[in-house]
XYZ file of C-alpha atoms in Angstrom:
745
model
C 115.980 93.563 97.819
C 117.092 92.102 101.436
C 117.277 94.371 104.589
C 120.618 94.373 106.307
C 121.127 95.309 109.639
C 117.173 95.614 110.577
C 118.819 97.637 113.567
C 121.291 99.426 115.017
C 121.492 99.542 118.467
C 124.106 102.522 119.265
C 124.770 103.635 123.547
C 122.777 104.810 125.606
C 123.422 107.197 128.287
C 120.071 107.338 130.295
C 119.428 108.770 132.798
C 116.674 107.008 134.509
C 113.602 107.533 132.584
C 110.888 107.061 136.081
C 111.517 109.657 137.588
C 112.087 111.826 134.322
C 108.009 110.846 133.257
C 107.245 110.737 136.513
C 108.515 115.251 136.138
C 105.874 115.189 133.092
C 102.895 113.785 134.319
C 103.405 115.850 137.677
C 103.363 118.191 135.895
C 100.738 117.352 133.550
C 98.890 117.202 136.657
C 99.147 120.412 138.460
C 98.880 122.931 135.497
C 95.604 121.113 133.748
C 93.889 121.243 137.153
C 95.040 125.124 136.810
C 92.090 126.253 134.695
C 88.781 125.014 134.068
C 86.110 125.801 131.489
C 88.203 126.004 128.465
C 85.779 123.991 126.744
C 81.864 124.599 127.043
C 79.781 121.142 128.785
C 77.146 119.689 128.479
C 75.313 122.923 126.421
C 71.927 122.109 125.297
C 69.118 124.094 122.054
C 65.970 123.733 122.746
C 64.281 122.760 119.083
C 62.976 126.476 118.898
C 66.831 127.257 119.244
C 65.380 129.694 121.395
C 67.044 128.265 124.464
C 70.149 127.358 125.480
C 71.110 125.403 128.731
C 74.946 125.235 129.443
C 77.475 124.326 132.755
C 80.102 126.251 133.783
C 81.942 125.740 136.739
C 82.888 128.549 139.871
C 85.892 129.867 141.527
C 84.938 127.457 144.016
C 84.322 123.727 142.325
C 81.130 123.559 141.777
C 78.896 122.684 138.559
C 76.174 125.915 137.786
C 74.003 124.819 135.016
C 72.236 128.411 132.947
C 69.898 128.755 131.797
C 70.160 131.502 128.216
C 66.935 133.376 126.641
C 68.735 134.169 122.851
C 65.501 136.857 121.723
C 67.165 139.191 124.847
C 70.781 137.387 126.179
C 69.358 136.877 129.339
C 71.600 134.560 131.325
C 70.014 132.928 134.404
C 71.117 129.287 136.903
C 68.544 127.000 135.463
C 67.731 126.220 138.987
C 68.781 127.147 142.655
C 70.024 123.251 144.296
C 68.261 123.594 146.844
C 65.088 124.580 145.938
C 65.838 121.318 143.409
C 66.650 119.753 146.385
C 64.234 120.426 148.539
C 61.318 119.677 146.136
C 62.931 116.561 145.185
C 62.819 115.082 148.702
C 58.619 115.545 148.199
C 57.577 114.622 145.652
C 60.825 112.269 143.754
C 63.356 110.995 146.116
C 63.314 111.561 150.018
C 66.559 111.260 150.442
C 67.565 113.694 147.856
C 70.433 116.712 149.063
C 72.024 119.715 147.275
C 75.359 117.747 147.490
C 74.264 114.545 146.252
C 72.075 115.739 143.129
C 75.098 114.677 140.506
C 73.094 117.261 137.649
C 74.242 115.639 134.500
C 71.995 117.249 131.873
C 69.954 120.042 131.557
C 67.322 120.427 128.600
C 65.776 123.240 127.538
C 63.003 123.486 126.684
C 60.021 125.537 124.914
C 57.653 125.943 127.215
C 59.275 127.234 129.923
C 60.420 123.696 131.171
C 63.384 121.846 131.909
C 64.080 118.353 131.601
C 66.454 117.523 134.210
C 68.827 114.213 134.751
C 70.523 113.753 137.995
C 71.581 110.782 140.670
C 68.668 108.817 140.028
C 66.009 110.389 139.052
C 65.156 112.931 135.673
C 62.633 115.475 135.991
C 60.906 118.432 133.885
C 61.280 121.552 136.323
C 59.050 124.264 135.863
C 59.887 128.216 136.262
C 57.368 128.134 138.992
C 59.507 125.779 141.049
C 57.162 122.688 140.372
C 58.985 119.223 139.147
C 57.161 116.726 137.944
C 58.830 112.741 137.718
C 59.903 111.884 133.977
C 60.751 108.530 132.635
C 64.784 108.299 131.550
C 63.757 106.764 128.884
C 62.341 109.474 126.939
C 64.821 111.911 127.038
C 66.173 110.042 123.369
C 62.507 111.955 122.166
C 63.680 115.483 122.520
C 64.703 117.384 120.523
C 67.740 118.959 121.083
C 70.706 120.134 119.021
C 74.551 118.572 119.294
C 76.669 118.816 121.779
C 79.062 122.652 121.193
C 82.199 121.471 119.926
C 85.262 121.974 116.272
C 83.706 123.715 113.678
C 80.633 121.201 112.128
C 80.006 121.856 108.475
C 77.307 121.280 106.149
C 78.108 122.463 103.142
C 80.032 119.446 102.204
C 80.510 118.726 99.081
C 78.013 117.926 96.518
C 77.340 116.720 92.549
C 73.644 116.405 91.523
C 73.032 113.798 89.428
C 69.991 112.532 87.582
C 71.567 109.060 86.901
C 70.280 105.492 87.513
C 73.353 103.459 88.510
C 72.927 99.691 87.228
C 72.583 97.771 84.645
C 68.397 98.251 84.494
C 67.146 101.399 82.669
C 65.252 103.552 84.088
C 62.194 102.401 82.733
C 63.089 98.731 83.206
C 62.792 97.567 79.893
C 66.527 97.446 79.050
C 69.131 95.998 81.033
C 73.224 95.579 79.961
C 75.746 93.095 80.667
C 78.987 93.628 79.490
C 81.294 89.859 78.551
C 84.455 90.455 77.206
C 85.036 93.063 75.661
C 80.884 92.610 74.431
C 78.272 95.142 75.592
C 74.593 94.017 74.626
C 71.529 95.876 76.208
C 68.890 93.486 76.514
C 65.599 94.210 75.856
C 61.670 92.674 78.035
C 60.565 91.787 74.515
C 64.345 89.857 73.819
C 64.945 92.179 71.618
C 69.375 91.981 71.463
C 71.918 95.054 70.892
C 74.839 93.689 70.931
C 78.406 97.032 70.974
C 80.576 94.580 69.108
C 84.071 94.173 69.983
C 85.334 93.845 65.746
C 84.181 96.681 64.502
C 81.511 98.851 62.615
C 78.414 100.520 63.786
C 78.505 98.841 67.337
C 81.196 99.323 67.836
C 82.980 98.861 71.423
C 86.151 97.816 70.550
C 88.163 99.503 72.368
C 92.176 99.654 73.403
C 94.465 97.636 74.093
C 94.236 96.960 77.655
C 90.991 98.086 78.262
C 88.619 96.359 79.818
C 85.201 97.589 80.798
C 83.969 98.114 84.276
C 81.283 99.357 86.789
C 77.981 99.166 86.179
C 76.525 101.534 83.494
C 75.056 104.853 84.154
C 71.630 105.818 82.691
C 70.612 108.892 81.504
C 66.992 109.582 82.962
C 65.055 109.055 80.034
C 66.523 106.151 79.353
C 68.511 106.368 75.516
C 71.745 106.297 76.763
C 74.167 105.207 79.341
C 78.272 105.384 80.357
C 80.866 103.028 81.213
C 84.172 102.856 82.726
C 86.883 101.304 80.422
C 89.752 100.779 82.762
C 93.012 99.586 81.484
C 94.363 98.288 85.316
C 98.312 97.309 86.127
C 100.306 95.301 88.660
C 100.236 97.243 92.009
C 103.152 97.647 93.531
C 103.639 95.772 97.510
C 104.997 96.472 100.169
C 105.714 94.100 103.140
C 105.193 95.168 106.314
C 106.969 93.789 109.208
C 105.716 93.084 112.899
C 108.796 91.477 114.470
C 106.359 91.811 118.066
C 103.452 90.046 116.813
C 105.749 87.836 114.517
C 103.462 88.310 111.290
C 104.161 89.673 107.949
C 101.454 91.313 105.385
C 101.433 92.088 101.665
C 99.628 95.992 101.065
C 99.326 97.632 97.804
C 102.310 100.643 97.986
C 102.210 103.057 94.784
C 105.375 104.941 94.664
C 106.253 108.076 92.148
C 106.757 107.163 89.129
C 104.686 103.620 88.873
C 103.024 103.260 86.841
C 98.340 103.726 87.600
C 95.300 102.500 86.481
C 93.550 104.799 84.120
C 90.116 104.910 82.961
C 88.074 106.110 79.296
C 84.265 107.284 80.218
C 82.023 106.151 76.911
C 78.869 106.467 76.490
C 76.109 104.306 74.511
C 73.176 105.507 71.946
C 70.626 101.892 73.087
C 67.914 103.964 70.431
C 71.003 104.061 67.751
C 72.588 101.321 68.587
C 76.092 102.563 68.568
C 79.304 103.637 71.092
C 79.838 107.446 70.498
C 83.212 108.473 70.505
C 85.478 107.726 73.523
C 86.694 110.609 75.471
C 90.034 112.395 74.223
C 90.574 115.427 76.227
C 91.952 114.120 78.842
C 95.628 113.039 78.889
C 96.803 110.851 81.835
C 95.386 111.400 84.963
C 95.307 110.478 88.780
C 91.751 109.489 89.046
C 88.320 110.248 87.399
C 85.446 110.447 90.115
C 81.607 108.416 89.112
C 79.117 109.562 85.797
C 76.723 112.060 86.379
C 73.976 112.900 83.613
C 72.193 116.478 83.735
C 68.336 116.119 83.633
C 67.771 116.416 80.813
C 69.751 113.905 79.582
C 72.048 115.260 77.224
C 74.774 116.138 78.619
C 77.129 113.191 81.172
C 80.246 115.044 83.642
C 82.986 113.726 86.067
C 85.531 115.058 87.652
C 89.648 114.244 87.161
C 92.847 115.209 88.573
C 95.412 115.049 86.052
C 98.809 113.144 87.204
C 101.407 114.968 88.632
C 98.872 116.893 89.971
C 98.960 120.067 87.304
C 95.966 120.728 87.164
C 91.791 119.779 87.594
C 88.369 119.778 86.698
C 85.067 119.059 85.273
C 85.067 117.544 82.067
C 81.742 117.666 79.894
C 79.946 114.856 77.162
C 77.538 116.695 74.776
C 74.467 114.558 72.780
C 73.810 116.910 71.144
C 77.641 117.392 69.820
C 78.665 114.376 70.086
C 81.109 115.622 71.785
C 83.849 115.268 74.682
C 85.130 118.869 76.598
C 86.973 119.925 79.639
C 83.716 122.499 80.805
C 86.013 123.750 83.668
C 89.306 123.664 84.066
C 92.172 124.558 87.600
C 95.108 124.778 86.091
C 99.034 124.827 86.679
C 102.544 123.875 85.508
C 103.887 123.778 88.926
C 100.160 121.896 91.110
C 97.034 122.745 92.016
C 96.178 121.283 95.742
C 93.207 118.646 94.442
C 93.416 117.258 98.163
C 93.017 120.110 99.465
C 91.197 122.770 97.960
C 88.684 121.067 95.685
C 85.675 121.516 96.164
C 82.472 121.737 93.940
C 78.803 122.386 94.882
C 76.000 122.947 92.400
C 72.772 123.813 92.777
C 70.053 123.164 90.951
C 69.880 125.875 88.859
C 73.022 124.512 86.603
C 75.602 126.115 88.032
C 78.380 125.505 90.609
C 80.357 126.738 93.717
C 83.481 126.471 92.892
C 87.320 126.668 94.064
C 90.215 128.424 92.819
C 93.355 129.295 93.393
C 93.816 130.986 89.761
C 94.227 134.568 91.493
C 96.519 133.275 93.945
C 94.268 133.429 96.967
C 91.881 130.069 97.709
C 88.578 132.093 96.540
C 84.704 130.420 95.895
C 83.340 131.068 92.731
C 80.202 131.240 91.365
C 80.795 129.276 87.614
C 77.832 128.388 84.909
C 77.807 124.385 84.023
C 75.931 124.897 80.877
C 78.678 127.034 78.881
C 82.070 126.896 81.516
C 81.951 130.682 81.953
C 82.894 131.942 85.901
C 79.596 133.927 86.931
C 81.633 135.988 89.959
C 83.708 135.180 92.359
C 81.593 134.391 95.735
C 85.011 135.545 96.825
C 87.904 138.205 96.610
C 90.953 139.086 98.011
C 94.669 139.009 99.664
C 93.080 136.367 101.622
C 91.619 132.760 102.192
C 88.397 130.529 101.688
C 90.315 127.928 104.525
C 86.507 125.530 103.915
C 82.668 125.786 103.325
C 80.147 125.712 106.259
C 76.685 126.043 105.378
C 75.299 127.210 101.990
C 71.855 127.538 101.460
C 70.078 127.307 98.775
C 67.026 129.460 99.297
C 68.572 132.437 100.233
C 71.457 131.680 98.094
C 74.283 133.197 100.367
C 77.706 130.959 102.194
C 78.709 130.211 105.462
C 82.619 129.957 105.540
C 85.889 130.092 107.447
C 88.139 132.906 106.309
C 91.670 133.208 107.232
C 94.065 136.297 107.618
C 91.005 138.452 105.747
C 91.309 141.049 109.238
C 94.425 143.461 109.170
C 97.189 142.891 112.298
C 96.133 139.559 113.371
C 96.731 136.248 113.215
C 97.053 135.456 108.708
C 95.733 131.615 110.405
C 93.349 132.646 113.099
C 89.319 131.257 111.101
C 86.589 134.198 111.630
C 83.325 133.127 109.637
C 81.432 134.350 107.449
C 78.577 134.308 105.474
C 78.714 136.500 101.709
C 75.655 136.188 99.426
C 76.172 133.671 95.659
C 77.076 137.416 93.374
C 80.171 138.413 96.429
C 77.360 140.784 97.685
C 76.726 141.535 101.406
C 79.983 140.490 103.061
C 79.449 139.145 106.937
C 81.504 138.755 109.516
C 79.698 136.353 112.102
C 82.485 136.495 114.376
C 85.151 138.744 116.177
C 87.858 138.424 118.376
C 91.976 138.544 117.892
C 91.486 134.693 118.354
C 90.974 131.938 116.067
C 86.929 130.733 116.173
C 84.190 127.948 116.901
C 81.319 128.068 115.849
C 77.984 126.221 116.377
C 75.116 127.141 115.095
C 71.589 126.912 117.685
C 68.570 125.207 115.290
C 67.065 127.178 112.518
C 70.778 128.835 112.019
C 69.133 131.538 113.431
C 72.258 131.983 116.501
C 75.496 130.677 117.351
C 78.401 129.776 119.935
C 81.460 131.275 119.322
C 84.257 129.621 121.208
C 87.925 131.838 120.432
C 91.330 131.408 122.191
C 94.692 131.949 120.840
C 98.318 130.369 122.424
C 98.181 133.572 125.213
C 94.587 133.734 125.207
C 91.992 131.434 127.358
C 88.339 130.720 125.987
C 86.023 133.081 125.209
C 82.375 131.926 124.729
C 80.092 134.020 122.979
C 76.696 133.657 121.692
C 75.991 135.491 118.843
C 73.075 137.118 116.475
C 73.779 134.348 113.428
C 72.163 136.848 110.380
C 74.831 139.207 111.233
C 76.933 137.728 114.529
C 75.892 140.544 117.063
C 77.020 139.168 120.624
C 73.389 138.440 122.324
C 75.746 137.475 124.928
C 78.635 136.036 127.478
C 78.202 132.673 127.873
C 81.844 132.272 129.654
C 85.486 133.080 129.869
C 88.546 131.051 131.103
C 90.449 131.925 133.619
C 93.892 131.831 133.583
C 94.894 133.273 136.840
C 95.175 130.362 138.621
C 96.867 128.900 136.331
C 100.042 131.645 135.683
C 100.302 131.253 139.729
C 101.298 127.974 139.497
C 104.604 128.480 137.506
C 102.499 128.590 134.323
C 103.250 130.642 131.062
C 101.883 130.442 127.652
C 103.601 130.030 125.136
C 104.784 133.177 122.971
C 103.557 134.693 119.519
C 106.710 135.699 117.443
C 107.199 137.374 113.857
C 109.695 137.685 112.097
C 110.996 138.288 108.171
C 111.561 135.053 106.126
C 114.712 134.298 104.086
C 114.175 136.993 101.389
C 112.182 139.731 103.589
C 109.425 139.877 101.749
C 106.284 136.990 104.402
C 105.701 137.159 107.994
C 106.588 133.723 109.800
C 104.200 133.653 112.331
C 106.076 130.747 115.342
C 105.266 129.848 119.095
C 108.138 130.928 121.760
C 108.155 128.139 124.836
C 109.770 128.815 127.561
C 112.048 126.592 129.757
C 110.235 125.793 133.223
C 111.742 126.635 135.776
C 112.883 130.039 134.067
C 116.002 131.433 135.017
C 117.201 134.710 133.262
C 120.153 135.071 134.612
C 120.714 131.757 132.428
C 121.212 130.741 129.248
C 119.654 127.656 128.048
C 119.833 125.376 124.553
C 117.137 125.201 121.537
C 115.134 122.977 120.241
C 112.970 122.924 116.777
C 109.556 121.384 116.791
C 108.816 120.694 112.822
C 107.375 120.126 109.949
C 106.762 121.286 107.130
C 104.555 119.385 105.103
C 103.063 121.892 102.418
C 99.007 120.688 103.028
C 98.923 122.616 105.842
C 100.419 124.898 108.775
C 101.078 123.056 112.294
C 101.707 126.120 114.549
C 98.989 125.882 117.392
C 96.635 128.901 117.156
C 94.096 127.889 119.924
C 94.881 127.942 123.049
C 96.062 124.445 125.209
C 97.179 123.935 128.310
C 99.878 121.278 127.818
C 101.666 119.925 124.879
C 103.384 116.807 125.225
C 106.138 117.702 122.241
C 106.909 121.514 123.006
C 105.967 121.258 127.818
C 107.666 117.880 128.245
C 111.462 119.546 126.507
C 110.542 122.633 128.311
C 110.590 120.870 131.405
C 114.116 119.589 131.349
C 115.666 122.683 130.553
C 115.335 123.677 126.247
C 113.574 126.205 124.378
C 110.993 124.859 122.576
C 110.116 126.998 118.906
C 107.608 126.114 116.671
C 106.891 128.333 113.037
C 105.390 128.213 109.472
C 107.949 128.639 107.719
C 106.927 128.930 103.245
C 106.627 126.514 101.697
C 103.326 124.863 104.172
C 99.753 126.164 103.520
C 97.321 128.343 104.070
C 98.417 131.512 103.101
C 98.379 132.053 99.363
C 99.919 130.539 96.086
C 103.121 132.099 95.750
C 104.230 131.197 99.560
C 103.093 128.173 99.573
C 104.692 126.529 96.229
C 108.222 126.958 97.505
C 107.926 123.985 98.008
C 107.395 122.516 94.188
C 109.763 119.894 93.059
C 111.779 121.841 96.691
C 110.992 119.881 99.177
C 114.217 119.973 101.148
C 114.050 123.051 101.254
C 111.402 122.932 104.245
C 111.295 126.205 104.836
C 114.854 125.834 106.987
C 116.131 128.955 105.699
C 112.565 130.951 107.562
C 113.421 129.167 110.011
C 116.760 130.304 110.423
C 116.068 133.600 109.933
C 112.938 133.041 112.829
C 115.248 131.780 115.098
C 118.604 134.681 115.366
C 115.221 137.482 115.576
C 113.787 135.748 118.267
C 117.252 135.267 119.985
C 118.019 139.249 118.966
C 114.101 139.371 121.639
C 115.130 136.703 123.773
C 118.659 136.608 125.116
C 118.427 133.270 126.751
C 117.815 131.772 123.702
C 121.617 130.164 123.088
C 121.578 130.151 119.463
C 124.508 127.856 118.656
C 123.430 125.554 120.101
C 120.069 124.602 117.899
C 118.355 121.242 117.067
C 115.597 120.642 115.595
C 113.217 117.104 115.522
C 109.537 115.856 113.451
C 107.951 112.889 112.226
C 107.552 111.943 109.132
C 107.495 115.002 106.865
C 109.068 116.496 109.956
C 111.585 113.803 109.929
C 112.637 114.554 106.424
C 112.636 118.188 106.532
C 115.063 117.262 110.647
C 117.782 115.622 108.714
C 117.757 118.192 105.883
C 118.443 120.921 108.631
C 121.537 119.291 108.831
C 122.441 118.493 105.758
C 121.721 121.986 104.168
C 121.840 124.347 107.335
C 124.356 121.811 109.465
C 126.386 125.668 110.409
C 123.247 126.968 112.076
C 121.117 123.051 113.372
C 123.316 121.270 116.233
C 121.312 117.762 116.600
C 117.876 116.312 115.193
C 115.503 113.451 116.255
C 114.755 112.619 112.831
C 111.749 109.636 113.137
C 109.579 107.388 110.698
C 110.651 109.824 107.702
C 109.835 110.121 104.437
C 113.809 110.840 103.274
C 113.515 109.384 100.139
C 110.258 111.537 98.589
C 111.077 108.174 95.016
C 110.452 105.471 97.555
C 108.131 107.685 99.810
C 103.667 106.942 98.966
C 102.191 108.027 95.688
C 99.800 110.778 96.410
C 101.277 112.991 99.005
C 105.317 112.933 96.527
C 103.406 113.532 93.419
C 102.114 116.491 94.495
C 104.534 118.572 95.464
C 107.332 117.091 93.364
C 105.979 116.429 90.205
C 105.572 113.678 87.730
C 107.336 112.018 86.040
C 110.366 111.600 88.464
C 113.582 113.762 87.615
C 116.106 114.695 88.456
C 114.856 117.565 91.745
C 113.474 113.804 93.441
C 117.217 112.676 94.053
C 118.457 116.315 94.377
C 115.713 116.073 97.416
C 116.641 113.273 99.097
C 118.590 112.902 102.203
C 121.132 110.173 100.920
C 121.847 112.494 97.994
C 123.765 114.532 100.993
C 124.723 112.125 103.598
C 127.347 113.174 103.712
C 127.327 116.797 104.076
C 125.862 115.851 108.303
C 127.090 117.051 110.577
C 126.137 117.556 113.781
C 124.528 114.627 115.740
C 121.174 112.096 114.090
C 118.839 110.686 116.539
C 116.801 108.416 113.329
C 114.582 106.409 114.314
C 111.436 104.381 112.585
C 108.539 102.188 113.713
C 109.061 98.436 112.056
C 106.216 97.982 110.972
C 105.418 101.656 109.693
C 102.681 100.903 106.656
C 102.229 105.047 106.049
C 105.807 105.963 105.140
C 108.314 102.850 103.132
C 110.863 102.324 106.554
C 112.746 101.482 103.431
C 113.690 105.219 103.705
C 115.196 105.512 106.707
C 116.715 102.251 105.859
C 118.124 103.525 103.142
C 119.227 106.516 104.869
C 120.706 104.967 107.357
C 123.006 102.411 105.316
C 124.333 106.024 102.726
C 125.103 108.045 106.364
C 127.395 104.646 107.634
C 129.000 104.380 103.873
C 129.852 108.419 104.498
C 131.621 107.588 107.199
C 129.310 109.117 109.436
C 129.042 106.073 112.181
C 130.392 108.862 114.851
C 127.280 111.231 114.413
C 125.014 108.214 114.580
C 122.107 106.261 116.808
C 119.736 104.995 115.173
C 116.947 102.282 116.582
C 114.435 100.567 115.019
C 111.402 99.942 116.988
C 110.319 96.330 116.957
C 106.364 96.370 115.783
C 106.156 100.362 116.286
C 103.933 102.704 113.506
C 104.003 105.233 112.175
C 104.851 107.648 114.283
C 105.597 104.713 117.170
C 108.900 107.601 118.357
C 105.552 109.394 120.219
C 106.025 107.045 122.988
C 106.025 107.696 126.271
C 109.612 105.884 127.012
C 110.978 107.323 123.352
C 110.108 110.608 123.686
C 111.725 110.324 127.060
C 115.142 108.881 124.713
C 114.742 111.873 122.093
C 114.799 114.602 125.140
C 117.599 112.282 126.775
C 119.681 112.837 123.246
C 119.194 116.108 123.030
C 120.846 116.445 127.274
C 123.805 114.675 125.581
C 124.084 116.497 122.280
C 122.990 120.134 123.193
C 124.033 120.578 126.607
C 121.899 121.795 129.690
C 121.532 125.775 130.875
C 125.374 128.033 131.820
C 125.771 131.081 133.364
C 124.831 134.860 130.854
């Protein structure tokens, strides 16, 4: 259907944009320049992992390289700049001075030497002060570990397979070809075995509409092979327009309820010349994975996800019984969060490490792949096993990130643990009230633990990986100058949810400058997508979504309400068939509680903004809680879950499409709009169909809400186009006009 009124531009009452952005830029530069050491820079390990080098900014503003002897925890300066300059002048660089050393990298070696790279020189520096010129090209040959950064996973999912994929059998004696519905195996001797489509012993007959697809998956002994048969369906197309580039393109874009390609797995016996019964143990699937044979050639496995996301698991064909079965299943009548919590790591003993929420919490289990029986819980308790970092098969241990295990801490803080495969011997490898990132050194004997909070600048520790014991303090960022420049950290705040059951965690950012004798309007920055949690937990000097509005006389708040992830199944499943809820009753309760501890918050003037799912959330705030929220800015929102992409919406809203889809669509409640709405969309959005926004605009105009609506199409803009600087200025200006400025208390 053609889109009417491609754009409506309502009058703007704009303050000058350039001064506003200059204020933001000046404040950003002032604050970011007032603190250093918020990251550990230039980290390098020796090949054995027993020595560590990194750089640190001193209070005087000088960069100092430091070396750590991991066995003792001793931290020293890597070199004396004056001594290095003198040695360079004598041996390598006559013009060397302390001021022009420009050391950029120090690589510790296990013999006690340091490889040093600087301004116009490369050398090795010995403990006795001697120096030797080196060839810069040899630096690539040095064995050093990667620099420190965020948590890195070496425990990625693994599905063991003894399968050979391709037309040829493992012994090279047979080749499989497919022509139409006919499958033929031809030997190098010329012998043929035809699995005809006409039925009979060698039947390759398929249900109507199915065709063979992909490469054969051969058993290791070459006696069987498997093929997927696919029933393909036409894929819906979505036309993406770009008025700036004057282009149009079509992309594939499935929507909830659309027919999906289905796959049927079939196994053929080469020796027997027949096809085994097809896979019939699954109802409609969202997707399936590759076909994997076990080493003994007796079983064929694949993973699957049910349509509507009510389950996923492993299916298996047994050559001996000639039957398919569900080997391992995770099912829930509401949903299983497949994209977020799926994890499978197969072990050589035919067991697997498997993530499940069967207890109501995300945890890791050890499962026997021969029987499908759960052998034991690897992790357990009223907390979340967030992700696997490393699987040590020799030691039979797992290193993982856990959330909410430490009483009294924010349940979203990341801590790192190690546990035995049998669930015993749990060891905390990090500690400290904050959220943690780790990087392991070579051999995994030591780790760097970096932790912070929104109100605590980063701290860096070297820990022993065997037991988490602190080996050395590497440094702590100091925010004294930052605070003296007027910066205040976000205030962490916790209040009960709508029912008084769950703690709702959030942050409060005060206006800057702040006058305690005034009352300020409040803006909530919302994103309630159920795929994660979104309140910041680590230290950051500047976050534009918070700091820009706060510099224009607004409180800015953010919290994670019910329906978001990382707090257990009950908390999460609030979103099921209920995306319009967005945890908004919890947010209103949190804001009212926050107003009691921050009396300068004017809760008669509350606005809300968000993009994508957050755009839908912001509109629902006005439609369902218009007595509390007075204005909203919504960008690129999935305002109608029937119109947005299939996979994201069916995960939460289910399949088939039922009346709850319409009940959660913003346009269904367009007549309820009370407050002012700043509605935007990027014309060329490929993530959320722009029709979501256009249909909402039309519904609002039809409901007589023109005077409450400011609507802008950002020509040529993609998903999230309202986060461009010029649009952020307009958004702040909208709230200034809709909510006003500070008032006397």
